[in-house]
């Protein structure tokens, strides 16, 4: 825009505003509803866990509300071991996702003493766990012959506190870094197997 056109544009805009202001309306201007007239000055309070439950929302399961245990193992050439999550609180809670699973044992010369299991390609869904109820995570794994874990370290989804359980399922084939491993974890599912 050139310097000669800028004053012309400003003048036209000012004239348009003056004409709009002199419309001569005989009716009073409508007022905005009182609820919309002022914006809140502070952020709304976050709902408490009790308020969330009262509103129909279920709080997330935490390390303090679920207890892990090793369940059944099925299969031959590829095995499925179940980790059971029991809700020990007096309120329902929700679990969504995979959590974490590490097998720990003697120091493997190539991979070390810990084997962090990758996730399956399944989409997780939300699972509501009632008080005293259960959810579970299935670990699919390949038996091996040279590395036998002593412990399984499990972490509930969206948590950082882990639980160490005894591994007595036998040797596991290490596949650290494999692009298509035969050992992996599934997302949390309802109930226990």
GROMACS .gro file of C-alpha atoms in nm:
model
  193
    1UNK     CA    1   0.000   0.000   0.000
    2UNK     CA    2   0.140   0.341  -0.094
    3UNK     CA    3   0.169   0.636   0.142
    4UNK     CA    4  -0.111   0.825  -0.047
    5UNK     CA    5  -0.370   0.549  -0.001
    6UNK     CA    6  -0.321   0.490   0.374
    7UNK     CA    7  -0.478   0.825   0.485
    8UNK     CA    8  -0.766   0.768   0.241
    9UNK     CA    9  -0.835   0.421   0.386
   10UNK     CA   10  -0.820   0.550   0.744
   11UNK     CA   11  -1.057   0.832   0.652
   12UNK     CA   12  -1.311   0.596   0.495
   13UNK     CA   13  -1.304   0.364   0.795
   14UNK     CA   14  -1.354   0.657   1.035
   15UNK     CA   15  -1.647   0.788   0.830
   16UNK     CA   16  -1.808   0.444   0.831
   17UNK     CA   17  -1.783   0.425   1.208
   18UNK     CA   18  -1.936   0.771   1.249
   19UNK     CA   19  -2.230   0.684   1.026
   20UNK     CA   20  -2.288   0.359   1.212
   21UNK     CA   21  -2.287   0.547   1.545
   22UNK     CA   22  -2.547   0.802   1.422
   23UNK     CA   23  -2.806   0.546   1.323
   24UNK     CA   24  -3.063   0.712   1.549
   25UNK     CA   25  -3.207   0.395   1.696
   26UNK     CA   26  -3.514   0.465   1.909
   27UNK     CA   27  -3.505   0.133   2.099
   28UNK     CA   28  -3.254   0.077   2.380
   29UNK     CA   29  -2.973  -0.160   2.297
   30UNK     CA   30  -3.027  -0.515   2.416
   31UNK     CA   31  -2.820  -0.608   2.718
   32UNK     CA   32  -2.619  -0.926   2.733
   33UNK     CA   33  -2.744  -1.185   2.980
   34UNK     CA   34  -2.590  -1.144   3.326
   35UNK     CA   35  -2.424  -1.485   3.309
   36UNK     CA   36  -2.230  -1.381   3.000
   37UNK     CA   37  -2.147  -1.025   3.109
   38UNK     CA   38  -1.830  -1.107   3.298
   39UNK     CA   39  -1.558  -1.362   3.241
   40UNK     CA   40  -1.421  -1.558   3.536
   41UNK     CA   41  -1.099  -1.418   3.671
   42UNK     CA   42  -0.965  -1.747   3.802
   43UNK     CA   43  -0.948  -2.097   3.660
   44UNK     CA   44  -1.238  -2.321   3.762
   45UNK     CA   45  -1.154  -2.560   4.046
   46UNK     CA   46  -1.050  -2.911   3.945
   47UNK     CA   47  -1.296  -3.180   4.053
   48UNK     CA   48  -1.190  -3.393   4.345
   49UNK     CA   49  -1.193  -3.772   4.321
   50UNK     CA   50  -1.523  -3.780   4.516
   51UNK     CA   51  -1.675  -3.513   4.288
   52UNK     CA   52  -1.560  -3.704   3.979
   53UNK     CA   53  -1.733  -4.019   4.105
   54UNK     CA   54  -2.050  -3.825   4.187
   55UNK     CA   55  -2.054  -3.684   3.832
   56UNK     CA   56  -2.026  -4.033   3.683
   57UNK     CA   57  -1.654  -4.019   3.613
   58UNK     CA   58  -1.431  -4.299   3.738
   59UNK     CA   59  -1.085  -4.218   3.873
   60UNK     CA   60  -0.774  -4.374   3.718
   61UNK     CA   61  -0.632  -4.685   3.887
   62UNK     CA   62  -0.304  -4.610   4.063
   63UNK     CA   63  -0.029  -4.812   4.227
   64UNK     CA   64  -0.210  -4.747   4.557
   65UNK     CA   65  -0.543  -4.890   4.437
   66UNK     CA   66  -0.441  -5.203   4.241
   67UNK     CA   67  -0.232  -5.502   4.344
   68UNK     CA   68  -0.045  -5.714   4.087
   69UNK     CA   69   0.003  -6.091   4.086
   70UNK     CA   70   0.113  -6.356   3.837
   71UNK     CA   71  -0.181  -6.558   3.705
   72UNK     CA   72  -0.197  -6.859   3.476
   73UNK     CA   73   0.041  -6.958   3.196
   74UNK     CA   74  -0.090  -7.136   2.885
   75UNK     CA   75   0.071  -7.256   2.561
   76UNK     CA   76   0.363  -7.465   2.443
   77UNK     CA   77   0.589  -7.320   2.172
   78UNK     CA   78   0.472  -6.965   2.251
   79UNK     CA   79   0.332  -6.903   2.599
   80UNK     CA   80   0.087  -6.654   2.750
   81UNK     CA   81   0.134  -6.555   3.114
   82UNK     CA   82  -0.131  -6.338   3.279
   83UNK     CA   83  -0.059  -6.051   3.517
   84UNK     CA   84  -0.371  -5.988   3.727
   85UNK     CA   85  -0.452  -5.639   3.858
   86UNK     CA   86  -0.691  -5.649   4.160
   87UNK     CA   87  -0.865  -5.330   4.275
   88UNK     CA   88  -0.802  -5.319   4.651
   89UNK     CA   89  -0.982  -4.986   4.705
   90UNK     CA   90  -1.348  -4.929   4.793
   91UNK     CA   91  -1.422  -4.742   4.467
   92UNK     CA   92  -1.414  -4.836   4.098
   93UNK     CA   93  -1.114  -4.722   3.895
   94UNK     CA   94  -1.017  -4.716   3.528
   95UNK     CA   95  -0.713  -4.872   3.356
   96UNK     CA   96  -0.619  -4.791   2.996
   97UNK     CA   97  -0.309  -4.896   2.806
   98UNK     CA   98  -0.020  -5.133   2.841
   99UNK     CA   99   0.174  -5.066   3.156
  100UNK     CA  100   0.532  -5.186   3.177
  101UNK     CA  101   0.685  -5.531   3.206
  102UNK     CA  102   1.055  -5.610   3.260
  103UNK     CA  103   1.197  -5.956   3.312
  104UNK     CA  104   1.508  -5.954   3.532
  105UNK     CA  105   1.760  -6.226   3.593
  106UNK     CA  106   2.127  -6.315   3.555
  107UNK     CA  107   2.348  -6.092   3.344
  108UNK     CA  108   2.318  -6.197   2.979
  109UNK     CA  109   2.654  -6.145   2.798
  110UNK     CA  110   2.486  -5.964   2.504
  111UNK     CA  111   2.185  -5.793   2.661
  112UNK     CA  112   2.241  -5.749   3.034
  113UNK     CA  113   2.021  -5.853   3.330
  114UNK     CA  114   1.694  -5.683   3.227
  115UNK     CA  115   1.459  -5.749   2.932
  116UNK     CA  116   1.198  -5.475   2.874
  117UNK     CA  117   0.912  -5.623   2.677
  118UNK     CA  118   0.774  -5.432   2.376
  119UNK     CA  119   0.402  -5.364   2.323
  120UNK     CA  120   0.172  -5.552   2.088
  121UNK     CA  121   0.013  -5.357   1.803
  122UNK     CA  122  -0.335  -5.368   1.959
  123UNK     CA  123  -0.541  -5.057   2.043
  124UNK     CA  124  -0.602  -5.025   2.417
  125UNK     CA  125  -0.951  -4.961   2.555
  126UNK     CA  126  -1.061  -4.829   2.894
  127UNK     CA  127  -1.138  -5.096   3.154
  128UNK     CA  128  -1.339  -5.013   3.467
  129UNK     CA  129  -1.230  -5.227   3.762
  130UNK     CA  130  -1.488  -5.254   4.040
  131UNK     CA  131  -1.382  -5.274   4.407
  132UNK     CA  132  -1.241  -5.624   4.456
  133UNK     CA  133  -1.261  -5.683   4.080
  134UNK     CA  134  -0.979  -5.757   3.838
  135UNK     CA  135  -0.825  -5.664   3.507
  136UNK     CA  136  -0.533  -5.841   3.343
  137UNK     CA  137  -0.237  -5.800   3.110
  138UNK     CA  138  -0.123  -6.095   2.897
  139UNK     CA  139   0.248  -6.143   2.832
  140UNK     CA  140   0.317  -6.349   2.521
  141UNK     CA  141   0.668  -6.498   2.532
  142UNK     CA  142   0.893  -6.749   2.365
  143UNK     CA  143   1.056  -7.013   2.583
  144UNK     CA  144   1.435  -7.029   2.557
  145UNK     CA  145   1.717  -7.242   2.683
  146UNK     CA  146   1.990  -7.011   2.804
  147UNK     CA  147   1.839  -6.723   3.007
  148UNK     CA  148   1.603  -6.776   3.301
  149UNK     CA  149   1.460  -6.465   3.468
  150UNK     CA  150   1.420  -6.463   3.844
  151UNK     CA  151   1.178  -6.167   3.870
  152UNK     CA  152   0.911  -5.991   3.669
  153UNK     CA  153   0.876  -5.618   3.734
  154UNK     CA  154   0.531  -5.482   3.644
  155UNK     CA  155   0.401  -5.126   3.635
  156UNK     CA  156   0.032  -5.037   3.598
  157UNK     CA  157  -0.059  -4.813   3.301
  158UNK     CA  158   0.021  -4.443   3.353
  159UNK     CA  159   0.209  -4.518   3.677
  160UNK     CA  160   0.576  -4.498   3.774
  161UNK     CA  161   0.577  -4.721   4.083
  162UNK     CA  162   0.659  -5.084   4.001
  163UNK     CA  163   0.593  -5.415   4.173
  164UNK     CA  164   0.849  -5.696   4.166
  165UNK     CA  165   0.706  -6.050   4.150
  166UNK     CA  166   0.880  -6.389   4.132
  167UNK     CA  167   0.921  -6.542   3.783
  168UNK     CA  168   0.890  -6.920   3.797
  169UNK     CA  169   0.778  -6.982   3.439
  170UNK     CA  170   1.116  -7.103   3.309
  171UNK     CA  171   1.374  -6.977   3.057
  172UNK     CA  172   1.287  -6.704   2.805
  173UNK     CA  173   1.430  -6.643   2.459
  174UNK     CA  174   1.582  -6.293   2.458
  175UNK     CA  175   1.485  -6.084   2.155
  176UNK     CA  176   1.598  -5.739   2.264
  177UNK     CA  177   1.571  -5.500   1.969
  178UNK     CA  178   1.402  -5.751   1.733
  179UNK     CA  179   1.178  -5.589   1.470
  180UNK     CA  180   0.912  -5.862   1.498
  181UNK     CA  181   0.961  -6.014   1.843
  182UNK     CA  182   0.773  -6.321   1.962
  183UNK     CA  183   0.772  -6.183   2.317
  184UNK     CA  184   0.551  -5.879   2.394
  185UNK     CA  185   0.277  -5.742   2.619
  186UNK     CA  186  -0.090  -5.688   2.538
  187UNK     CA  187  -0.301  -5.397   2.665
  188UNK     CA  188  -0.504  -5.427   2.984
  189UNK     CA  189  -0.829  -5.625   2.944
  190UNK     CA  190  -1.123  -5.682   3.183
  191UNK     CA  191  -1.136  -5.970   3.431
  192UNK     CA  192  -0.872  -6.234   3.484
  193UNK     CA  193  -0.783  -6.547   3.290
   0.00000   0.00000   0.00000
